[in-house]
Amino acid sequence: MAEDSGGGEKTEDATGRKLDKAREEGQVGKSQEVPAVFVLLAGVAILHVLASFIYQNMLDVMRDCFSFQSIPHVSAEYFIHLFYRYIEAFFKVLMPVLAVVFFAALVTNFFQVGFVISWKALEPKFSKLNPIKGFAQKFSSTAFVEFLKSIIKLLIVAIVTYYAVVNELNTILNLYDNSIGFILAYVMKISYLIFMRVLMIMAFLAVLDFAFQKEVKDEHKQTEGDPQIKSDADVVVTNPTHLAVAIKYDSLQMDAPKIVAKGAGMVAENIKKIANENQVPIVENKELARNLYKHVETGEYVPLDLYQAVAELLAYVYNMKGKSM
């Protein structure tokens, strides 16, 4: 029998009902980097498609901005007209970009976590006004990791922008001798170049973050998030310290034993802890634990080549419980 794990940040059992409740409250696990990359990609794409439209509108605004110098008597009405002209041009350029970016954010979040509408996430919580609790949350391990990721992204943008400007410094210093149209086109070209370089780096970081979040999500599902360990598992087989595999068999409903959870390292410790708390037998069998962990996924049935070993294990457990297979 394995002993209880001594550590772990959270030992509260998570059930399907608890996970559903968390989802209703808007607490869903997802990568923050993937939506950011797709939003950036959508922004770059729409800016590329609307480049001529944006260029023409901005050029008209800049010409209007400098045209009043040639007007002998500039009235207040002219400035009001100019102000509304700027606002109109601003919204004509910005609204299609914002619409595409907003849609991209919705789509990427939908593909990560599905369709979730939670009004509870918008409800005011007075506990958030607690300065001590807020301080603790800001300096928690999760918040610290997110803070580091934000710093890294900021540094990436700063470094890419710096080198883009330095490489074009000679041209930039001589822009004063060119027309407004040329200057605007040049600024748009440099901005597009910076966006593309940032996008490529952020895409690489997003792949890493998505893989990490998926691994965390799978581990959570297999241990704290899988209520079958405590309600269905007949036995947990270990190797004994690094691996743990929870097995269920119901002769009336199953053709073969089924793996309901498995894990390595801290995940294995969590499985054994939940098993101990719910009186699920834990049996040490190094070879069987390794084979099940390596060859059978959670939710799959035990293959024929391992069936005999698992049957003997279940027979041993049922014999201890005075239960028949």
PDB file of C-alpha atoms in Angstrom:
ATOM      1  CA  MET A   1       0.000   0.000   0.000  1.00  0.00           C
ATOM      2  CA  ALA A   2       1.232   3.496  -0.764  1.00  0.00           C
ATOM      3  CA  GLU A   3       1.249   6.272   1.760  1.00  0.00           C
ATOM      4  CA  ASP A   4      -0.539   9.578   1.545  1.00  0.00           C
ATOM      5  CA  SER A   5       1.247  12.330  -0.284  1.00  0.00           C
ATOM      6  CA  GLY A   6       2.540  14.946   2.064  1.00  0.00           C
ATOM      7  CA  GLY A   7       2.357  17.970  -0.188  1.00  0.00           C
ATOM      8  CA  GLY A   8       0.373  19.616  -2.889  1.00  0.00           C
ATOM      9  CA  GLU A   9      -0.988  23.087  -3.259  1.00  0.00           C
ATOM     10  CA  LYS A  10      -4.614  21.985  -3.255  1.00  0.00           C
ATOM     11  CA  THR A  11      -6.053  18.812  -1.768  1.00  0.00           C
ATOM     12  CA  GLU A  12      -9.759  19.523  -2.153  1.00  0.00           C
ATOM     13  CA  ASP A  13     -11.501  16.845  -4.239  1.00  0.00           C
ATOM     14  CA  ALA A  14     -12.953  18.180  -7.464  1.00  0.00           C
ATOM     15  CA  THR A  15     -16.108  16.572  -8.784  1.00  0.00           C
ATOM     16  CA  GLY A  16     -17.943  16.959 -12.074  1.00  0.00           C
ATOM     17  CA  ARG A  17     -20.459  19.189 -10.305  1.00  0.00           C
ATOM     18  CA  LYS A  18     -17.645  21.351  -8.938  1.00  0.00           C
ATOM     19  CA  LEU A  19     -16.044  21.709 -12.376  1.00  0.00           C
ATOM     20  CA  ASP A  20     -19.423  22.624 -13.885  1.00  0.00           C
ATOM     21  CA  LYS A  21     -19.885  25.246 -11.165  1.00  0.00           C
ATOM     22  CA  ALA A  22     -16.459  26.703 -11.891  1.00  0.00           C
ATOM     23  CA  ARG A  23     -17.348  26.849 -15.588  1.00  0.00           C
ATOM     24  CA  GLU A  24     -20.616  28.643 -14.769  1.00  0.00           C
ATOM     25  CA  GLU A  25     -18.610  31.218 -12.822  1.00  0.00           C
ATOM     26  CA  GLY A  26     -16.341  31.806 -15.812  1.00  0.00           C
ATOM     27  CA  GLN A  27     -13.367  29.979 -14.300  1.00  0.00           C
ATOM     28  CA  VAL A  28     -12.099  27.983 -17.269  1.00  0.00           C
ATOM     29  CA  GLY A  29      -8.557  26.883 -17.978  1.00  0.00           C
ATOM     30  CA  LYS A  30      -7.125  28.256 -21.197  1.00  0.00           C
ATOM     31  CA  SER A  31      -3.970  29.650 -22.720  1.00  0.00           C
ATOM     32  CA  GLN A  32      -3.860  33.440 -22.764  1.00  0.00           C
ATOM     33  CA  GLU A  33      -1.180  33.493 -25.447  1.00  0.00           C
ATOM     34  CA  VAL A  34      -3.177  31.727 -28.178  1.00  0.00           C
ATOM     35  CA  PRO A  35      -5.977  34.347 -28.335  1.00  0.00           C
ATOM     36  CA  ALA A  36      -3.348  37.104 -28.191  1.00  0.00           C
ATOM     37  CA  VAL A  37      -1.558  35.675 -31.229  1.00  0.00           C
ATOM     38  CA  PHE A  38      -4.749  35.182 -33.227  1.00  0.00           C
ATOM     39  CA  VAL A  39      -5.913  38.691 -32.343  1.00  0.00           C
ATOM     40  CA  LEU A  40      -2.547  40.050 -33.490  1.00  0.00           C
ATOM     41  CA  LEU A  41      -2.729  37.926 -36.653  1.00  0.00           C
ATOM     42  CA  ALA A  42      -6.255  39.158 -37.382  1.00  0.00           C
ATOM     43  CA  GLY A  43      -5.129  42.732 -36.784  1.00  0.00           C
ATOM     44  CA  VAL A  44      -2.173  42.389 -39.151  1.00  0.00           C
ATOM     45  CA  ALA A  45      -4.369  40.719 -41.778  1.00  0.00           C
ATOM     46  CA  ILE A  46      -7.088  43.379 -41.706  1.00  0.00           C
ATOM     47  CA  LEU A  47      -4.496  46.163 -41.747  1.00  0.00           C
ATOM     48  CA  HIS A  48      -2.904  44.527 -44.798  1.00  0.00           C
ATOM     49  CA  VAL A  49      -6.256  44.187 -46.577  1.00  0.00           C
ATOM     50  CA  LEU A  50      -7.326  47.753 -45.746  1.00  0.00           C
ATOM     51  CA  ALA A  51      -3.875  49.288 -46.239  1.00  0.00           C
ATOM     52  CA  SER A  52      -4.913  51.459 -49.196  1.00  0.00           C
ATOM     53  CA  PHE A  53      -8.128  52.564 -47.467  1.00  0.00           C
ATOM     54  CA  ILE A  54      -6.283  53.430 -44.238  1.00  0.00           C
ATOM     55  CA  TYR A  55      -3.513  55.185 -46.134  1.00  0.00           C
ATOM     56  CA  GLN A  56      -5.929  57.380 -48.081  1.00  0.00           C
ATOM     57  CA  ASN A  57      -7.964  58.355 -45.005  1.00  0.00           C
ATOM     58  CA  MET A  58      -4.886  59.175 -42.943  1.00  0.00           C
ATOM     59  CA  LEU A  59      -3.377  61.117 -45.838  1.00  0.00           C
ATOM     60  CA  ASP A  60      -6.564  63.190 -46.188  1.00  0.00           C
ATOM     61  CA  VAL A  61      -6.537  63.940 -42.465  1.00  0.00           C
ATOM     62  CA  MET A  62      -2.888  64.984 -42.512  1.00  0.00           C
ATOM     63  CA  ARG A  63      -3.485  67.232 -45.513  1.00  0.00           C
ATOM     64  CA  ASP A  64      -6.449  68.836 -43.745  1.00  0.00           C
ATOM     65  CA  CYS A  65      -4.289  69.294 -40.670  1.00  0.00           C
ATOM     66  CA  PHE A  66      -1.733  71.353 -42.575  1.00  0.00           C
ATOM     67  CA  SER A  67      -4.128  73.073 -44.985  1.00  0.00           C
ATOM     68  CA  PHE A  68      -5.399  75.631 -42.445  1.00  0.00           C
ATOM     69  CA  GLN A  69      -1.969  77.329 -42.538  1.00  0.00           C
ATOM     70  CA  SER A  70      -2.814  78.680 -45.993  1.00  0.00           C
ATOM     71  CA  ILE A  71      -6.221  79.979 -44.879  1.00  0.00           C
ATOM     72  CA  PRO A  72      -6.023  83.726 -44.049  1.00  0.00           C
ATOM     73  CA  HIS A  73      -8.843  83.766 -41.485  1.00  0.00           C
ATOM     74  CA  VAL A  74      -9.311  80.546 -39.517  1.00  0.00           C
ATOM     75  CA  SER A  75     -12.647  80.570 -37.682  1.00  0.00           C
ATOM     76  CA  ALA A  76     -13.930  78.509 -34.770  1.00  0.00           C
ATOM     77  CA  GLU A  77     -16.368  76.824 -37.158  1.00  0.00           C
ATOM     78  CA  TYR A  78     -13.427  75.619 -39.233  1.00  0.00           C
ATOM     79  CA  PHE A  79     -11.774  74.025 -36.205  1.00  0.00           C
ATOM     80  CA  ILE A  80     -15.063  72.334 -35.287  1.00  0.00           C
ATOM     81  CA  HIS A  81     -15.333  71.031 -38.853  1.00  0.00           C
ATOM     82  CA  LEU A  82     -11.746  69.800 -38.644  1.00  0.00           C
ATOM     83  CA  PHE A  83     -12.421  68.080 -35.319  1.00  0.00           C
ATOM     84  CA  TYR A  84     -15.453  66.192 -36.686  1.00  0.00           C
ATOM     85  CA  ARG A  85     -13.455  65.329 -39.793  1.00  0.00           C
ATOM     86  CA  TYR A  86     -10.783  63.712 -37.625  1.00  0.00           C
ATOM     87  CA  ILE A  87     -13.359  61.811 -35.568  1.00  0.00           C
ATOM     88  CA  GLU A  88     -15.068  60.524 -38.717  1.00  0.00           C
ATOM     89  CA  ALA A  89     -11.787  59.379 -40.271  1.00  0.00           C
ATOM     90  CA  PHE A  90     -10.731  57.795 -36.981  1.00  0.00           C
ATOM     91  CA  PHE A  91     -13.882  55.678 -36.729  1.00  0.00           C
ATOM     92  CA  LYS A  92     -13.861  54.775 -40.428  1.00  0.00           C
ATOM     93  CA  VAL A  93     -10.380  53.328 -40.001  1.00  0.00           C
ATOM     94  CA  LEU A  94     -10.765  51.886 -36.505  1.00  0.00           C
ATOM     95  CA  MET A  95     -14.201  50.231 -36.565  1.00  0.00           C
ATOM     96  CA  PRO A  96     -13.486  47.501 -39.170  1.00  0.00           C
ATOM     97  CA  VAL A  97     -10.184  46.705 -37.439  1.00  0.00           C
ATOM     98  CA  LEU A  98     -11.858  46.451 -34.015  1.00  0.00           C
ATOM     99  CA  ALA A  99     -14.676  44.311 -35.431  1.00  0.00           C
ATOM    100  CA  VAL A 100     -12.262  41.778 -36.947  1.00  0.00           C
ATOM    101  CA  VAL A 101     -10.080  41.699 -33.823  1.00  0.00           C
ATOM    102  CA  PHE A 102     -13.117  41.217 -31.556  1.00  0.00           C
ATOM    103  CA  PHE A 103     -14.421  38.381 -33.742  1.00  0.00           C
ATOM    104  CA  ALA A 104     -10.985  36.714 -33.738  1.00  0.00           C
ATOM    105  CA  ALA A 105     -10.891  36.862 -29.923  1.00  0.00           C
ATOM    106  CA  LEU A 106     -14.355  35.270 -29.685  1.00  0.00           C
ATOM    107  CA  VAL A 107     -13.505  32.473 -32.125  1.00  0.00           C
ATOM    108  CA  THR A 108     -10.184  31.533 -30.511  1.00  0.00           C
ATOM    109  CA  ASN A 109     -11.701  31.477 -27.019  1.00  0.00           C
ATOM    110  CA  PHE A 110     -14.605  29.362 -28.309  1.00  0.00           C
ATOM    111  CA  PHE A 111     -12.254  26.751 -29.773  1.00  0.00           C
ATOM    112  CA  GLN A 112     -10.312  26.602 -26.498  1.00  0.00           C
ATOM    113  CA  VAL A 113     -13.122  26.367 -23.926  1.00  0.00           C
ATOM    114  CA  GLY A 114     -16.357  26.114 -25.907  1.00  0.00           C
ATOM    115  CA  PHE A 115     -19.393  28.371 -25.574  1.00  0.00           C
ATOM    116  CA  VAL A 116     -19.385  29.852 -22.059  1.00  0.00           C
ATOM    117  CA  ILE A 117     -21.520  32.794 -20.932  1.00  0.00           C
ATOM    118  CA  SER A 118     -21.054  33.661 -17.274  1.00  0.00           C
ATOM    119  CA  TRP A 119     -22.763  36.658 -15.721  1.00  0.00           C
ATOM    120  CA  LYS A 120     -21.328  35.655 -12.332  1.00  0.00           C
ATOM    121  CA  ALA A 121     -17.870  36.634 -13.531  1.00  0.00           C
ATOM    122  CA  LEU A 122     -19.203  40.187 -13.974  1.00  0.00           C
ATOM    123  CA  GLU A 123     -20.849  40.374 -10.549  1.00  0.00           C
ATOM    124  CA  PRO A 124     -19.114  42.739  -8.101  1.00  0.00           C
ATOM    125  CA  LYS A 125     -17.319  40.910  -5.298  1.00  0.00           C
ATOM    126  CA  PHE A 126     -16.499  42.939  -2.205  1.00  0.00           C
ATOM    127  CA  SER A 127     -13.817  40.396  -1.313  1.00  0.00           C
ATOM    128  CA  LYS A 128     -11.802  41.846  -4.189  1.00  0.00           C
ATOM    129  CA  LEU A 129     -11.636  45.120  -2.239  1.00  0.00           C
ATOM    130  CA  ASN A 130      -9.764  43.398   0.572  1.00  0.00           C
ATOM    131  CA  PRO A 131      -6.210  44.822   0.229  1.00  0.00           C
ATOM    132  CA  ILE A 132      -4.575  41.896   2.047  1.00  0.00           C
ATOM    133  CA  LYS A 133      -6.312  39.287  -0.088  1.00  0.00           C
ATOM    134  CA  GLY A 134      -5.662  41.308  -3.228  1.00  0.00           C
ATOM    135  CA  PHE A 135      -1.976  41.602  -2.355  1.00  0.00           C
ATOM    136  CA  ALA A 136      -1.757  37.839  -1.802  1.00  0.00           C
ATOM    137  CA  GLN A 137      -3.466  37.131  -5.138  1.00  0.00           C
ATOM    138  CA  LYS A 138      -1.156  39.492  -7.008  1.00  0.00           C
ATOM    139  CA  PHE A 139       1.889  37.737  -5.590  1.00  0.00           C
ATOM    140  CA  SER A 140       0.616  34.176  -5.951  1.00  0.00           C
ATOM    141  CA  SER A 141       2.612  31.777  -8.117  1.00  0.00           C
ATOM    142  CA  THR A 142       0.076  31.980 -10.970  1.00  0.00           C
ATOM    143  CA  ALA A 143      -0.025  35.779 -10.925  1.00  0.00           C
ATOM    144  CA  PHE A 144       3.766  35.911 -10.810  1.00  0.00           C
ATOM    145  CA  VAL A 145       4.041  33.670 -13.881  1.00  0.00           C
ATOM    146  CA  GLU A 146       1.529  35.839 -15.753  1.00  0.00           C
ATOM    147  CA  PHE A 147       3.491  38.928 -14.702  1.00  0.00           C
ATOM    148  CA  LEU A 148       6.710  37.416 -16.062  1.00  0.00           C
ATOM    149  CA  LYS A 149       4.976  36.526 -19.328  1.00  0.00           C
ATOM    150  CA  SER A 150       3.753  40.117 -19.666  1.00  0.00           C
ATOM    151  CA  ILE A 151       7.272  41.438 -19.050  1.00  0.00           C
ATOM    152  CA  ILE A 152       8.665  39.044 -21.672  1.00  0.00           C
ATOM    153  CA  LYS A 153       6.084  40.165 -24.234  1.00  0.00           C
ATOM    154  CA  LEU A 154       6.818  43.819 -23.485  1.00  0.00           C
ATOM    155  CA  LEU A 155      10.545  43.210 -23.913  1.00  0.00           C
ATOM    156  CA  ILE A 156       9.931  41.405 -27.208  1.00  0.00           C
ATOM    157  CA  VAL A 157       7.967  44.351 -28.601  1.00  0.00           C
ATOM    158  CA  ALA A 158      10.588  46.818 -27.339  1.00  0.00           C
ATOM    159  CA  ILE A 159      13.538  44.872 -28.785  1.00  0.00           C
ATOM    160  CA  VAL A 160      11.874  44.278 -32.162  1.00  0.00           C
ATOM    161  CA  THR A 161      10.862  47.942 -32.405  1.00  0.00           C
ATOM    162  CA  TYR A 162      14.338  49.110 -31.394  1.00  0.00           C
ATOM    163  CA  TYR A 163      16.142  47.061 -34.040  1.00  0.00           C
ATOM    164  CA  ALA A 164      13.585  47.964 -36.706  1.00  0.00           C
ATOM    165  CA  VAL A 165      14.116  51.671 -36.020  1.00  0.00           C
ATOM    166  CA  VAL A 166      17.917  51.376 -35.739  1.00  0.00           C
ATOM    167  CA  ASN A 167      18.149  49.547 -39.073  1.00  0.00           C
ATOM    168  CA  GLU A 168      16.115  52.300 -40.749  1.00  0.00           C
ATOM    169  CA  LEU A 169      17.608  55.206 -38.818  1.00  0.00           C
ATOM    170  CA  ASN A 170      19.363  56.825 -41.788  1.00  0.00           C
ATOM    171  CA  THR A 171      16.170  56.808 -43.827  1.00  0.00           C
ATOM    172  CA  ILE A 172      14.095  58.084 -40.896  1.00  0.00           C
ATOM    173  CA  LEU A 173      16.445  61.040 -40.329  1.00  0.00           C
ATOM    174  CA  ASN A 174      16.013  62.089 -43.971  1.00  0.00           C
ATOM    175  CA  LEU A 175      12.224  61.796 -44.113  1.00  0.00           C
ATOM    176  CA  TYR A 176      11.754  65.547 -43.619  1.00  0.00           C
ATOM    177  CA  ASP A 177      12.726  66.103 -47.247  1.00  0.00           C
ATOM    178  CA  ASN A 178       9.880  63.923 -48.583  1.00  0.00           C
ATOM    179  CA  SER A 179       6.175  64.392 -49.154  1.00  0.00           C
ATOM    180  CA  ILE A 180       3.511  63.636 -46.545  1.00  0.00           C
ATOM    181  CA  GLY A 181       2.323  60.692 -48.625  1.00  0.00           C
ATOM    182  CA  PHE A 182       5.794  59.154 -48.766  1.00  0.00           C
ATOM    183  CA  ILE A 183       6.336  59.611 -45.008  1.00  0.00           C
ATOM    184  CA  LEU A 184       2.976  58.025 -44.201  1.00  0.00           C
ATOM    185  CA  ALA A 185       3.608  55.067 -46.518  1.00  0.00           C
ATOM    186  CA  TYR A 186       7.050  54.561 -44.995  1.00  0.00           C
ATOM    187  CA  VAL A 187       5.696  54.629 -41.418  1.00  0.00           C
ATOM    188  CA  MET A 188       3.014  52.094 -42.371  1.00  0.00           C
ATOM    189  CA  LYS A 189       5.655  49.828 -43.934  1.00  0.00           C
ATOM    190  CA  ILE A 190       7.862  49.902 -40.819  1.00  0.00           C
ATOM    191  CA  SER A 191       4.842  49.329 -38.564  1.00  0.00           C
ATOM    192  CA  TYR A 192       3.780  46.328 -40.641  1.00  0.00           C
ATOM    193  CA  LEU A 193       7.318  44.922 -40.441  1.00  0.00           C
ATOM    194  CA  ILE A 194       7.338  45.276 -36.642  1.00  0.00           C
ATOM    195  CA  PHE A 195       3.905  43.642 -36.352  1.00  0.00           C
ATOM    196  CA  MET A 196       4.991  40.661 -38.451  1.00  0.00           C
ATOM    197  CA  ARG A 197       8.173  40.068 -36.449  1.00  0.00           C
ATOM    198  CA  VAL A 198       6.333  40.331 -33.137  1.00  0.00           C
ATOM    199  CA  LEU A 199       3.654  37.996 -34.487  1.00  0.00           C
ATOM    200  CA  MET A 200       6.164  35.277 -35.397  1.00  0.00           C
ATOM    201  CA  ILE A 201       7.808  35.382 -31.962  1.00  0.00           C
ATOM    202  CA  MET A 202       4.455  35.470 -30.155  1.00  0.00           C
ATOM    203  CA  ALA A 203       3.215  32.524 -32.226  1.00  0.00           C
ATOM    204  CA  PHE A 204       6.180  30.460 -31.036  1.00  0.00           C
ATOM    205  CA  LEU A 205       5.485  31.423 -27.402  1.00  0.00           C
ATOM    206  CA  ALA A 206       1.789  30.623 -27.871  1.00  0.00           C
ATOM    207  CA  VAL A 207       2.571  27.083 -29.060  1.00  0.00           C
ATOM    208  CA  LEU A 208       4.678  26.498 -25.942  1.00  0.00           C
ATOM    209  CA  ASP A 209       2.023  28.008 -23.660  1.00  0.00           C
ATOM    210  CA  PHE A 210      -0.811  26.043 -25.294  1.00  0.00           C
ATOM    211  CA  ALA A 211       1.092  22.771 -24.860  1.00  0.00           C
ATOM    212  CA  PHE A 212       1.794  23.624 -21.216  1.00  0.00           C
ATOM    213  CA  GLN A 213      -1.835  24.571 -20.499  1.00  0.00           C
ATOM    214  CA  LYS A 214      -3.058  21.369 -22.165  1.00  0.00           C
ATOM    215  CA  GLU A 215      -0.722  19.280 -20.018  1.00  0.00           C
ATOM    216  CA  VAL A 216      -1.919  21.040 -16.857  1.00  0.00           C
ATOM    217  CA  LYS A 217      -5.542  20.597 -17.926  1.00  0.00           C
ATOM    218  CA  ASP A 218      -5.047  16.874 -18.624  1.00  0.00           C
ATOM    219  CA  GLU A 219      -3.336  16.367 -15.276  1.00  0.00           C
ATOM    220  CA  HIS A 220      -6.148  18.195 -13.498  1.00  0.00           C
ATOM    221  CA  LYS A 221      -8.734  16.052 -15.249  1.00  0.00           C
ATOM    222  CA  GLN A 222      -6.910  12.843 -14.388  1.00  0.00           C
ATOM    223  CA  THR A 223      -6.585  13.671 -10.682  1.00  0.00           C
ATOM    224  CA  GLU A 224      -8.528  16.431  -8.962  1.00  0.00           C
ATOM    225  CA  GLY A 225     -10.937  16.834 -11.843  1.00  0.00           C
ATOM    226  CA  ASP A 226     -11.839  13.158 -12.267  1.00  0.00           C
ATOM    227  CA  PRO A 227     -14.497  12.074  -9.738  1.00  0.00           C
ATOM    228  CA  GLN A 228     -14.232   8.463 -10.941  1.00  0.00           C
ATOM    229  CA  ILE A 229     -11.170   7.902  -8.760  1.00  0.00           C
ATOM    230  CA  LYS A 230     -13.257   8.172  -5.621  1.00  0.00           C
ATOM    231  CA  SER A 231     -16.619   6.916  -6.895  1.00  0.00           C
ATOM    232  CA  ASP A 232     -15.745   4.163  -9.400  1.00  0.00           C
ATOM    233  CA  ALA A 233     -12.156   2.945  -9.044  1.00  0.00           C
ATOM    234  CA  ASP A 234     -11.730  -0.575  -7.668  1.00  0.00           C
ATOM    235  CA  VAL A 235      -7.962  -0.409  -7.251  1.00  0.00           C
ATOM    236  CA  VAL A 236      -4.965   1.852  -7.811  1.00  0.00           C
ATOM    237  CA  VAL A 237      -1.795   0.102  -8.985  1.00  0.00           C
ATOM    238  CA  THR A 238       1.558   1.828  -8.379  1.00  0.00           C
ATOM    239  CA  ASN A 239       5.245   1.270  -9.137  1.00  0.00           C
ATOM    240  CA  PRO A 240       5.212   2.432  -6.136  1.00  0.00           C
ATOM    241  CA  THR A 241       6.461   6.031  -6.043  1.00  0.00           C
ATOM    242  CA  HIS A 242       6.420   7.576  -9.519  1.00  0.00           C
ATOM    243  CA  LEU A 243       3.371   6.103 -11.276  1.00  0.00           C
ATOM    244  CA  ALA A 244      -0.248   5.448 -10.298  1.00  0.00           C
ATOM    245  CA  VAL A 245      -3.060   3.964 -12.408  1.00  0.00           C
ATOM    246  CA  ALA A 246      -6.687   3.711 -11.222  1.00  0.00           C
ATOM    247  CA  ILE A 247      -8.659   0.719 -12.573  1.00  0.00           C
ATOM    248  CA  LYS A 248     -12.410   0.081 -12.641  1.00  0.00           C
ATOM    249  CA  TYR A 249     -14.248  -3.106 -13.555  1.00  0.00           C
ATOM    250  CA  ASP A 250     -17.994  -3.802 -13.564  1.00  0.00           C
ATOM    251  CA  SER A 251     -18.796  -7.273 -14.879  1.00  0.00           C
ATOM    252  CA  LEU A 252     -22.401  -6.273 -15.622  1.00  0.00           C
ATOM    253  CA  GLN A 253     -21.541  -3.239 -17.739  1.00  0.00           C
ATOM    254  CA  MET A 254     -17.987  -3.756 -19.011  1.00  0.00           C
ATOM    255  CA  ASP A 255     -16.315  -6.310 -21.245  1.00  0.00           C
ATOM    256  CA  ALA A 256     -12.906  -5.523 -19.735  1.00  0.00           C
ATOM    257  CA  PRO A 257     -11.362  -3.453 -16.926  1.00  0.00           C
ATOM    258  CA  LYS A 258     -11.079   0.263 -17.659  1.00  0.00           C
ATOM    259  CA  ILE A 259      -8.456   2.891 -16.772  1.00  0.00           C
ATOM    260  CA  VAL A 260     -10.246   5.788 -15.055  1.00  0.00           C
ATOM    261  CA  ALA A 261      -7.161   7.838 -14.131  1.00  0.00           C
ATOM    262  CA  LYS A 262      -3.390   7.734 -14.386  1.00  0.00           C
ATOM    263  CA  GLY A 263      -0.481  10.003 -13.600  1.00  0.00           C
ATOM    264  CA  ALA A 264       3.207  10.402 -12.832  1.00  0.00           C
ATOM    265  CA  GLY A 265       5.054  12.361 -10.160  1.00  0.00           C
ATOM    266  CA  MET A 266       2.805  14.759  -8.250  1.00  0.00           C
ATOM    267  CA  VAL A 267      -0.164  13.575 -10.294  1.00  0.00           C
ATOM    268  CA  ALA A 268       0.465  10.033  -9.050  1.00  0.00           C
ATOM    269  CA  GLU A 269       0.680  11.348  -5.485  1.00  0.00           C
ATOM    270  CA  ASN A 270      -2.701  13.065  -5.895  1.00  0.00           C
ATOM    271  CA  ILE A 271      -4.258   9.871  -7.246  1.00  0.00           C
ATOM    272  CA  LYS A 272      -2.962   7.880  -4.273  1.00  0.00           C
ATOM    273  CA  LYS A 273      -4.141  10.562  -1.849  1.00  0.00           C
ATOM    274  CA  ILE A 274      -7.678  10.551  -3.267  1.00  0.00           C
ATOM    275  CA  ALA A 275      -7.677   6.733  -3.230  1.00  0.00           C
ATOM    276  CA  ASN A 276      -6.626   6.656   0.430  1.00  0.00           C
ATOM    277  CA  GLU A 277      -9.281   9.201   1.376  1.00  0.00           C
ATOM    278  CA  ASN A 278     -11.978   7.073  -0.283  1.00  0.00           C
ATOM    279  CA  GLN A 279     -10.819   3.618   0.844  1.00  0.00           C
ATOM    280  CA  VAL A 280      -9.760   2.527  -2.644  1.00  0.00           C
ATOM    281  CA  PRO A 281      -7.099  -0.229  -2.333  1.00  0.00           C
ATOM    282  CA  ILE A 282      -3.595   0.689  -3.512  1.00  0.00           C
ATOM    283  CA  VAL A 283      -1.435  -2.220  -4.690  1.00  0.00           C
ATOM    284  CA  GLU A 284       2.222  -2.100  -5.692  1.00  0.00           C
ATOM    285  CA  ASN A 285       3.054  -3.821  -8.987  1.00  0.00           C
ATOM    286  CA  LYS A 286       5.927  -2.102 -10.766  1.00  0.00           C
ATOM    287  CA  GLU A 287       5.760  -3.879 -14.121  1.00  0.00           C
ATOM    288  CA  LEU A 288       1.977  -3.695 -14.443  1.00  0.00           C
ATOM    289  CA  ALA A 289       1.887  -0.023 -13.436  1.00  0.00           C
ATOM    290  CA  ARG A 290       4.551   0.856 -16.019  1.00  0.00           C
ATOM    291  CA  ASN A 291       2.813  -1.087 -18.816  1.00  0.00           C
ATOM    292  CA  LEU A 292      -0.619   0.369 -18.072  1.00  0.00           C
ATOM    293  CA  TYR A 293       0.734   3.916 -17.828  1.00  0.00           C
ATOM    294  CA  LYS A 294       2.707   3.582 -21.069  1.00  0.00           C
ATOM    295  CA  HIS A 295       0.219   1.726 -23.262  1.00  0.00           C
ATOM    296  CA  VAL A 296      -3.307   2.573 -22.024  1.00  0.00           C
ATOM    297  CA  GLU A 297      -4.868   6.046 -21.976  1.00  0.00           C
ATOM    298  CA  THR A 298      -7.419   7.290 -19.452  1.00  0.00           C
ATOM    299  CA  GLY A 299     -10.891   6.097 -20.480  1.00  0.00           C
ATOM    300  CA  GLU A 300      -9.565   3.120 -22.473  1.00  0.00           C
ATOM    301  CA  TYR A 301     -10.059  -0.566 -21.671  1.00  0.00           C
ATOM    302  CA  VAL A 302      -7.194  -2.832 -20.672  1.00  0.00           C
ATOM    303  CA  PRO A 303      -5.747  -4.588 -23.778  1.00  0.00           C
ATOM    304  CA  LEU A 304      -5.670  -8.378 -24.086  1.00  0.00           C
ATOM    305  CA  ASP A 305      -1.941  -8.700 -23.404  1.00  0.00           C
ATOM    306  CA  LEU A 306      -2.390  -7.064 -19.977  1.00  0.00           C
ATOM    307  CA  TYR A 307      -5.810  -8.525 -19.195  1.00  0.00           C
ATOM    308  CA  GLN A 308      -4.496 -11.561 -17.287  1.00  0.00           C
ATOM    309  CA  ALA A 309      -2.301  -9.468 -14.982  1.00  0.00           C
ATOM    310  CA  VAL A 310      -5.124  -6.996 -14.290  1.00  0.00           C
ATOM    311  CA  ALA A 311      -7.606  -9.842 -13.701  1.00  0.00           C
ATOM    312  CA  GLU A 312      -5.277 -11.369 -11.112  1.00  0.00           C
ATOM    313  CA  LEU A 313      -4.893  -7.977  -9.453  1.00  0.00           C
ATOM    314  CA  LEU A 314      -8.662  -7.447  -9.302  1.00  0.00           C
ATOM    315  CA  ALA A 315      -9.183 -10.990  -7.995  1.00  0.00           C
ATOM    316  CA  TYR A 316      -6.696 -10.260  -5.206  1.00  0.00           C
ATOM    317  CA  VAL A 317      -8.495  -7.009  -4.301  1.00  0.00           C
ATOM    318  CA  TYR A 318     -11.961  -8.578  -4.443  1.00  0.00           C
ATOM    319  CA  ASN A 319     -10.740 -11.451  -2.282  1.00  0.00           C
ATOM    320  CA  MET A 320      -9.578  -8.935   0.343  1.00  0.00           C
ATOM    321  CA  LYS A 321     -12.984  -7.246   0.225  1.00  0.00           C
ATOM    322  CA  GLY A 322     -14.903 -10.526   0.178  1.00  0.00           C
ATOM    323  CA  LYS A 323     -16.385  -9.539  -3.163  1.00  0.00           C
ATOM    324  CA  SER A 324     -16.765 -11.665  -6.303  1.00  0.00           C
ATOM    325  CA  MET A 325     -15.860 -10.634  -9.846  1.00  0.00           C
TER     326      MET A 325
END
